[in-house]
Structure formats: structure tokens, C-alpha cells
Coordinates of N, CA and C in Angstrom, one line a residue:
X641 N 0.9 -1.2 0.0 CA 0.0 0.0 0.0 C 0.9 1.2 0.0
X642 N 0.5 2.1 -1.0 CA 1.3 3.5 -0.8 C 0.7 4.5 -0.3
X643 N 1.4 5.5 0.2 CA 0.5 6.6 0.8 C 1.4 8.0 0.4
X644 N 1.6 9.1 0.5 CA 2.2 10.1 0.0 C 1.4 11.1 0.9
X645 N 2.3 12.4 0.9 CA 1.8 13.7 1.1 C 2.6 14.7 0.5
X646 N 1.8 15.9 0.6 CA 2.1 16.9 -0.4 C 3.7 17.3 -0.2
X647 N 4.7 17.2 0.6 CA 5.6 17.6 1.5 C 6.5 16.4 0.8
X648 N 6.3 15.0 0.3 CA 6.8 13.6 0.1 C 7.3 13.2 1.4
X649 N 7.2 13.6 3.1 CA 7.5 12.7 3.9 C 6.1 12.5 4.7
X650 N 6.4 11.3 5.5 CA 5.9 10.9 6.6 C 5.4 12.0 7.7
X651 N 4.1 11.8 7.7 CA 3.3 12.7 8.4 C 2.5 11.6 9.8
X652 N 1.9 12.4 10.6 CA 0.8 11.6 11.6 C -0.1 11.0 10.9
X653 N -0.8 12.0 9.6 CA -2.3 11.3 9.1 C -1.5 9.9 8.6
X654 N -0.3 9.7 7.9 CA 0.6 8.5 6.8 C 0.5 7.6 8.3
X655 N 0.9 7.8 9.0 CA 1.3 6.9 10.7 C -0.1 6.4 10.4
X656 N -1.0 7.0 11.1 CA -2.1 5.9 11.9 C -2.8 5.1 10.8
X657 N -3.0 6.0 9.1 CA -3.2 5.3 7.8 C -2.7 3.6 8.5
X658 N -1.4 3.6 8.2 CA -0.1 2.6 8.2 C -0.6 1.8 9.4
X659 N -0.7 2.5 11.1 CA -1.2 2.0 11.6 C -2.2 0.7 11.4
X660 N -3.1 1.4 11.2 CA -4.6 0.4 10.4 C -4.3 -0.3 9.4
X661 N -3.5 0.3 8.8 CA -3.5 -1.1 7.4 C -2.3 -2.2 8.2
X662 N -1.5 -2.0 9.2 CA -0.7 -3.3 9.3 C -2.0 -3.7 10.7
X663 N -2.3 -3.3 10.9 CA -3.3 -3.9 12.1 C -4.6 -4.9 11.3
X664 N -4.6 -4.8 10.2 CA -6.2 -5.4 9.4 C -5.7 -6.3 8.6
X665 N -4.0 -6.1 8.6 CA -3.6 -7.1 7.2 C -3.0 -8.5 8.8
X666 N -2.4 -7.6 9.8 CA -2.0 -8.9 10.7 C -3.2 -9.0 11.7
X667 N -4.4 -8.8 11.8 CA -5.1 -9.8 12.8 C -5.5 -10.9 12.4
X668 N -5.9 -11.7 11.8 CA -6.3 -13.1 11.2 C -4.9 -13.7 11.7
X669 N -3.8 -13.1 11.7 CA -2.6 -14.8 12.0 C -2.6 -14.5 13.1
X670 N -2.2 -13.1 14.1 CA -2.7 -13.2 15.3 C -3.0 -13.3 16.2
X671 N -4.4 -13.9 16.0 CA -5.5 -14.9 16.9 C -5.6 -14.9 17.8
X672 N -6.1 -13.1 18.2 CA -6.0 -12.2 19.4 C -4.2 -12.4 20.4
X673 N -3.4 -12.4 19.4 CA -2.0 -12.3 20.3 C -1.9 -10.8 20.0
X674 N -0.6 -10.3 21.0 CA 0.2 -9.4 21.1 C 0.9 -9.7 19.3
X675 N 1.1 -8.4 19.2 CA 1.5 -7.9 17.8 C 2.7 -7.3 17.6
X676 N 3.8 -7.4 17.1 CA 5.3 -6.2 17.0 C 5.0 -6.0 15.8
X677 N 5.5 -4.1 15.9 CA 5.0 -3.2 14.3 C 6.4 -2.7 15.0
X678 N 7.6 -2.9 14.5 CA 9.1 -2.1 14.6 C 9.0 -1.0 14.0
X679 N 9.3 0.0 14.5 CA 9.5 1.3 13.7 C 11.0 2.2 13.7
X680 N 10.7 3.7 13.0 CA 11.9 4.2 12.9 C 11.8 5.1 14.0
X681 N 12.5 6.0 14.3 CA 12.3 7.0 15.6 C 11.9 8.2 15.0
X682 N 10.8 8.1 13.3 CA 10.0 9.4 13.4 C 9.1 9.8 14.0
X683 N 8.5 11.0 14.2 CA 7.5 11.4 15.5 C 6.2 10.9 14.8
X684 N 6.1 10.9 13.6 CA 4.8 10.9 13.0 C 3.9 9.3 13.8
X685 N 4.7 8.5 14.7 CA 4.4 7.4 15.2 C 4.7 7.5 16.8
X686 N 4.6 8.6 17.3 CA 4.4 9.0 18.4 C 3.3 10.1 18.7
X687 N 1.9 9.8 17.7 CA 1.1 10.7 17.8 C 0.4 9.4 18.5
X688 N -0.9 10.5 19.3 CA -1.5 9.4 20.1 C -2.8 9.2 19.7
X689 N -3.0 9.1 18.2 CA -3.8 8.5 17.4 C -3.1 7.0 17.6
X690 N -2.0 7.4 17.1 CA -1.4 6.2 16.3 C -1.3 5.2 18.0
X691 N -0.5 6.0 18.9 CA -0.4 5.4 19.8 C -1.7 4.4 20.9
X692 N -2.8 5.2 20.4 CA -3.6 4.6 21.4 C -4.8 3.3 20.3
X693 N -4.6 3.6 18.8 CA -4.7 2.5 17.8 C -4.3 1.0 18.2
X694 N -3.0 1.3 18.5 CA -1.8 0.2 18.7 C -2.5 -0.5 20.0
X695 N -2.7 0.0 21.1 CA -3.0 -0.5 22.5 C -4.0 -1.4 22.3
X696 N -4.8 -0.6 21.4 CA -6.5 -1.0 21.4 C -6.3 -2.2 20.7
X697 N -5.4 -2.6 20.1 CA -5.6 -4.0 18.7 C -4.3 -4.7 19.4
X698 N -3.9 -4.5 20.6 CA -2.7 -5.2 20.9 C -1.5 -5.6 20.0
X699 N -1.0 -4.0 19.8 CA 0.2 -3.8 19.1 C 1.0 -3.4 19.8
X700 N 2.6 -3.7 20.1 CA 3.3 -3.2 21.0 C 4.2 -2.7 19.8
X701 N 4.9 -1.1 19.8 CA 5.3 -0.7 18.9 C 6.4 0.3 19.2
X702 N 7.7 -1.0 19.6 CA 9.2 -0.2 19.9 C 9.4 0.9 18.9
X703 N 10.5 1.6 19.1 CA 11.1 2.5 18.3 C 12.2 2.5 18.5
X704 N 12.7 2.0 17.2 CA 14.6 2.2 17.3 C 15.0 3.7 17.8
X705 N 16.4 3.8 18.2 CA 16.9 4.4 18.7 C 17.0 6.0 17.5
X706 N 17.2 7.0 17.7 CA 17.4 8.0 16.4 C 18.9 7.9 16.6
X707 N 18.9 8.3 15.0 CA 20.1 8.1 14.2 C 20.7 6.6 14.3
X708 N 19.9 5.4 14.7 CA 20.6 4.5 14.9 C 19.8 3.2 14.2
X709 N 19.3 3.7 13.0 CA 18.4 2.5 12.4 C 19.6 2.0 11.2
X710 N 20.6 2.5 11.0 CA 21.1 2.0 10.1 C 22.1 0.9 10.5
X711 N 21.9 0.6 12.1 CA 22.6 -0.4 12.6 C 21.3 -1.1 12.7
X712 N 20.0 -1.0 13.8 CA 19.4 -1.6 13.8 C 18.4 -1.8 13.3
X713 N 18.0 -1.1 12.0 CA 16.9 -1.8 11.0 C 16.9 -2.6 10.5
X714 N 16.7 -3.5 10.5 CA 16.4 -4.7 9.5 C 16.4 -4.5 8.0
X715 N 16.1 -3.6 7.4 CA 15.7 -3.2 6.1 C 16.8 -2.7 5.6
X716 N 17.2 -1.8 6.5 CA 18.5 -1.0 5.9 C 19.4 -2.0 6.0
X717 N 20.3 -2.9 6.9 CA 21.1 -3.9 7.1 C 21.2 -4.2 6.1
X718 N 20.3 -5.2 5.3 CA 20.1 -5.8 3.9 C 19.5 -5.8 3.1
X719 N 18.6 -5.1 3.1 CA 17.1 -5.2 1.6 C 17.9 -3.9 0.9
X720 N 18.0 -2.6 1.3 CA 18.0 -1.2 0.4 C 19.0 -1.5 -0.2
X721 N 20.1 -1.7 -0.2 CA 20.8 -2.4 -1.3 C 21.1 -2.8 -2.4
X722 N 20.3 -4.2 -1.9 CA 20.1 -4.9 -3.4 C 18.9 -4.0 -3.8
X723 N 17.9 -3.5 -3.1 CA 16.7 -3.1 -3.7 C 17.3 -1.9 -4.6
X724 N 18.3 -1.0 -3.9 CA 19.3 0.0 -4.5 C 19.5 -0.6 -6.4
X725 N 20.2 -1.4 -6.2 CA 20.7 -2.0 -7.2 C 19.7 -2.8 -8.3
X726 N 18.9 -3.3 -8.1 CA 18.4 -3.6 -8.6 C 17.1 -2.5 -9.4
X727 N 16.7 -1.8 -8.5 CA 15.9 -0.6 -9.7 C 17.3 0.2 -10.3
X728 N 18.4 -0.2 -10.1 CA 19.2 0.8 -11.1 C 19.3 -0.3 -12.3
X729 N 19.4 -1.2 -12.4 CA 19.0 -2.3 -13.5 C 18.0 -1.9 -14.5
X730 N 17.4 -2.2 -13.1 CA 15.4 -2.1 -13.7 C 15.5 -0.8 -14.8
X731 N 15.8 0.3 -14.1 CA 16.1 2.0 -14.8 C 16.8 1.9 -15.9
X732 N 18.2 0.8 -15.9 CA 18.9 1.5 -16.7 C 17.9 0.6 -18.3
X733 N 17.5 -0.5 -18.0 CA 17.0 -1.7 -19.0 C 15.6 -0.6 -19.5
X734 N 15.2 0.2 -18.5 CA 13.8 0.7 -18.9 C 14.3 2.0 -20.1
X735 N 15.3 2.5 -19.9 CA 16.2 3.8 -20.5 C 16.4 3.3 -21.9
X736 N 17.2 1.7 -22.4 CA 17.6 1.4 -23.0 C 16.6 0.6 -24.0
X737 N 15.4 0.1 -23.6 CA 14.7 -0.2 -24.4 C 13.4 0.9 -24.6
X738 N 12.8 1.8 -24.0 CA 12.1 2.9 -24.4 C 13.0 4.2 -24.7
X739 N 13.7 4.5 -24.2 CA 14.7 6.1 -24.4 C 13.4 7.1 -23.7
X740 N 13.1 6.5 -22.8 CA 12.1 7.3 -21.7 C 13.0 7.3 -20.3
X741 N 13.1 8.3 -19.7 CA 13.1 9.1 -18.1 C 12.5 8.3 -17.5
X742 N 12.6 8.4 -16.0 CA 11.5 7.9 -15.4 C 10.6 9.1 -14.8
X743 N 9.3 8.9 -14.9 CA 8.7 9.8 -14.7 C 8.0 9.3 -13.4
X744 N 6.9 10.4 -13.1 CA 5.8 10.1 -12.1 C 5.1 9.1 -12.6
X745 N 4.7 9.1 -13.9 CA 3.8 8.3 -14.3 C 3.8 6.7 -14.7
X746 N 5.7 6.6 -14.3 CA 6.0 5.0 -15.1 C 7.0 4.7 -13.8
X747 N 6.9 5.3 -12.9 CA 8.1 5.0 -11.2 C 7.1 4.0 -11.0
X748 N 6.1 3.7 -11.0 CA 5.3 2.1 -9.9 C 5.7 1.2 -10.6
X749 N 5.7 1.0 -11.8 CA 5.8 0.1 -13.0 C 7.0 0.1 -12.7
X750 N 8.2 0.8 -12.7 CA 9.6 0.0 -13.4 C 10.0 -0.3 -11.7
X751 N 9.3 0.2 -10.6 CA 9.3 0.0 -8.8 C 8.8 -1.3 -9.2
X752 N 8.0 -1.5 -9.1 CA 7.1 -2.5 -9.1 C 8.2 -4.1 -9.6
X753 N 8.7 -4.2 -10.3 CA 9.8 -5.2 -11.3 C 10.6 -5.0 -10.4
X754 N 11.2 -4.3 -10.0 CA 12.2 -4.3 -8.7 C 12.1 -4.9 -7.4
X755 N 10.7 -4.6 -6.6 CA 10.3 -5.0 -5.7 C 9.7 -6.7 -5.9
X756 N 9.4 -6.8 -6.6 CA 9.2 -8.4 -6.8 C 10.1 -9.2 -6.9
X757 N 11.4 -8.8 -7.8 CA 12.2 -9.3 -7.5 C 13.3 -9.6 -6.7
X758 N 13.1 -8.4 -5.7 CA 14.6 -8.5 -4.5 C 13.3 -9.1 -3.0
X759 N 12.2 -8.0 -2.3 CA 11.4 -8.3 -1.8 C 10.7 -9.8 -1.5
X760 N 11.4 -10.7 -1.3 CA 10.9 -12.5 -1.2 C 10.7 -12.3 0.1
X761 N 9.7 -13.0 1.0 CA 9.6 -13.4 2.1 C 10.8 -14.1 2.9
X762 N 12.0 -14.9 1.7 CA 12.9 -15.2 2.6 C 13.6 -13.9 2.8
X763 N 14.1 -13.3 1.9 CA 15.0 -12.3 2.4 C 14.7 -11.3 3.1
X764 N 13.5 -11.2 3.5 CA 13.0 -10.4 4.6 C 13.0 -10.9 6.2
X765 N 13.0 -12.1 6.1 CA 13.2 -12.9 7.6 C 14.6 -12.9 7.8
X766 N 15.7 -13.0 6.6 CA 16.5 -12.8 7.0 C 17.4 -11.3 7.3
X767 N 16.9 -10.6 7.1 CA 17.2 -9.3 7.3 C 16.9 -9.1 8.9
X768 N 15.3 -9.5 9.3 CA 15.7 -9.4 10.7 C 16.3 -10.2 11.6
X769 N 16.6 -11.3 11.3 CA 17.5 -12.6 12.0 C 18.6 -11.5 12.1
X770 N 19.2 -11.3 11.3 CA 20.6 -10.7 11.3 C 20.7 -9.7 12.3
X771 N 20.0 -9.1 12.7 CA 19.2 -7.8 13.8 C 19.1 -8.1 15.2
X772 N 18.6 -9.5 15.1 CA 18.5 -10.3 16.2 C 16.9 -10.4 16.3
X773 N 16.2 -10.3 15.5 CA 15.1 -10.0 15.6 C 14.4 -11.1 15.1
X774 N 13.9 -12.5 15.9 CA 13.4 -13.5 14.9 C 12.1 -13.5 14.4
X775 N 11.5 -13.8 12.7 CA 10.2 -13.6 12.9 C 9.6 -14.6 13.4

């Protein structure tokens, strides 16, 4: 799910959005348990929308340390990377077979080929193993 704002970052309304969509996509596995939603140390998830969302649906929702997700994110550790590398592929293959830019209009589409590709469910569990973080 994507979300934006006029600004391009993360706002409160994007938080509690995000909130609710990881709260509706994880209760069915669940099965009324306690919930972990890891986050980054932006404030937009220290609003007490967002915060009192999380209580109510039994979400417990740490926050890494600031300035220190690039040790302890999971994401950053190992996915942005390859994911780095791989839309520079995606871009350069998109450049060489249309002789088009990427625009607003064709970034989900040549995103999209990127993200399916690096994005696997294994390499995401292992991103947070490495963190210490088991799923």
C-alpha cells in the first residue's frame, strides 16, 4: 500500500493510515495475540492517534533508537541495497529499451519489477535474523 503527502514525507495522518493497514492485514494470524510493528524514531508514530490505535488491537510498537536504524533496521542492514541495485538495473534496462526518463507516471511500474524481484519473504526474515530480531 502507498501513501504520500504533499511535502513527500511521513506525516501523523501516513502513521495511523499505516497504523490500520498493518493492524487489518496482521489480525487473522494473530489470533487475538500481542503484535510487534518495529519502527523508525520518526515522531509521526508518536502521535496518540497512532499510539492509542496500537493499545487497542494489541500492538506493541518499539522504536529504534534515532540516528541508529542504520545499525538496527532490519531493512536497511540488507534489503535497500540490493533493492538500490536492482531498480538501477530495472532503470537502466527501462532507459535502453524505451529512451524514456522515469517519470511520475512509469516509477510504480519499473518499482514494481524491482520489488518483486529482491522483496521475497525469505530475504525479509533474514534481514531481521541478522538484527536479532526472529520472525
Amino acid at each position: 500500500r502507498l501513501g504520500y503527502s504533499k511535502k513527500g514525507w511521513t506525516n501523523t495522518a501516513i502513521g495511523i493510515k499505516y497504523a490500520k493497514h498493518f493492524e487489518s492485514h496482521t489480525r487473522t494470524k494473530a489470533q487475538g495475540r500481542q503484535r510487534f510493528l518495529y519502527l523508525d524514531g520518526h515522531n509521526s508514530h508518536a502521535s496518540t492517534p497512532f499510539l492509542k490505535h496500537c493499545v487497542e488491537n494489541k500492538i506493541t510498537a518499539p522504536g529504534y533508537p534515532s540516528h541508529g536504524t542504520h545499525v538496527y533496521q532490519s531493512l536497511d542492514v540488507c534489503i535497500f541495497s540490493p533493492l538500490k541495485t536492482q531498480f538501477a538495473k530495472e532503470r537502466d534496462e527501462h532507459l535502453r529499451m524505451t529512451g524514456e526518463p522515469i517519470t511520475k507516471e512509469n516509477f510504480l511500474t519499473i518499482y514494481g519489477r524491482t520489488h518483486l524481484k529482491v522483496l521475497t519473504p525469505e530475504l525479509i526474515k533474514t534481514a531481521f535474523r541478522k538484527v536479532g530480531i526472529v520472525p
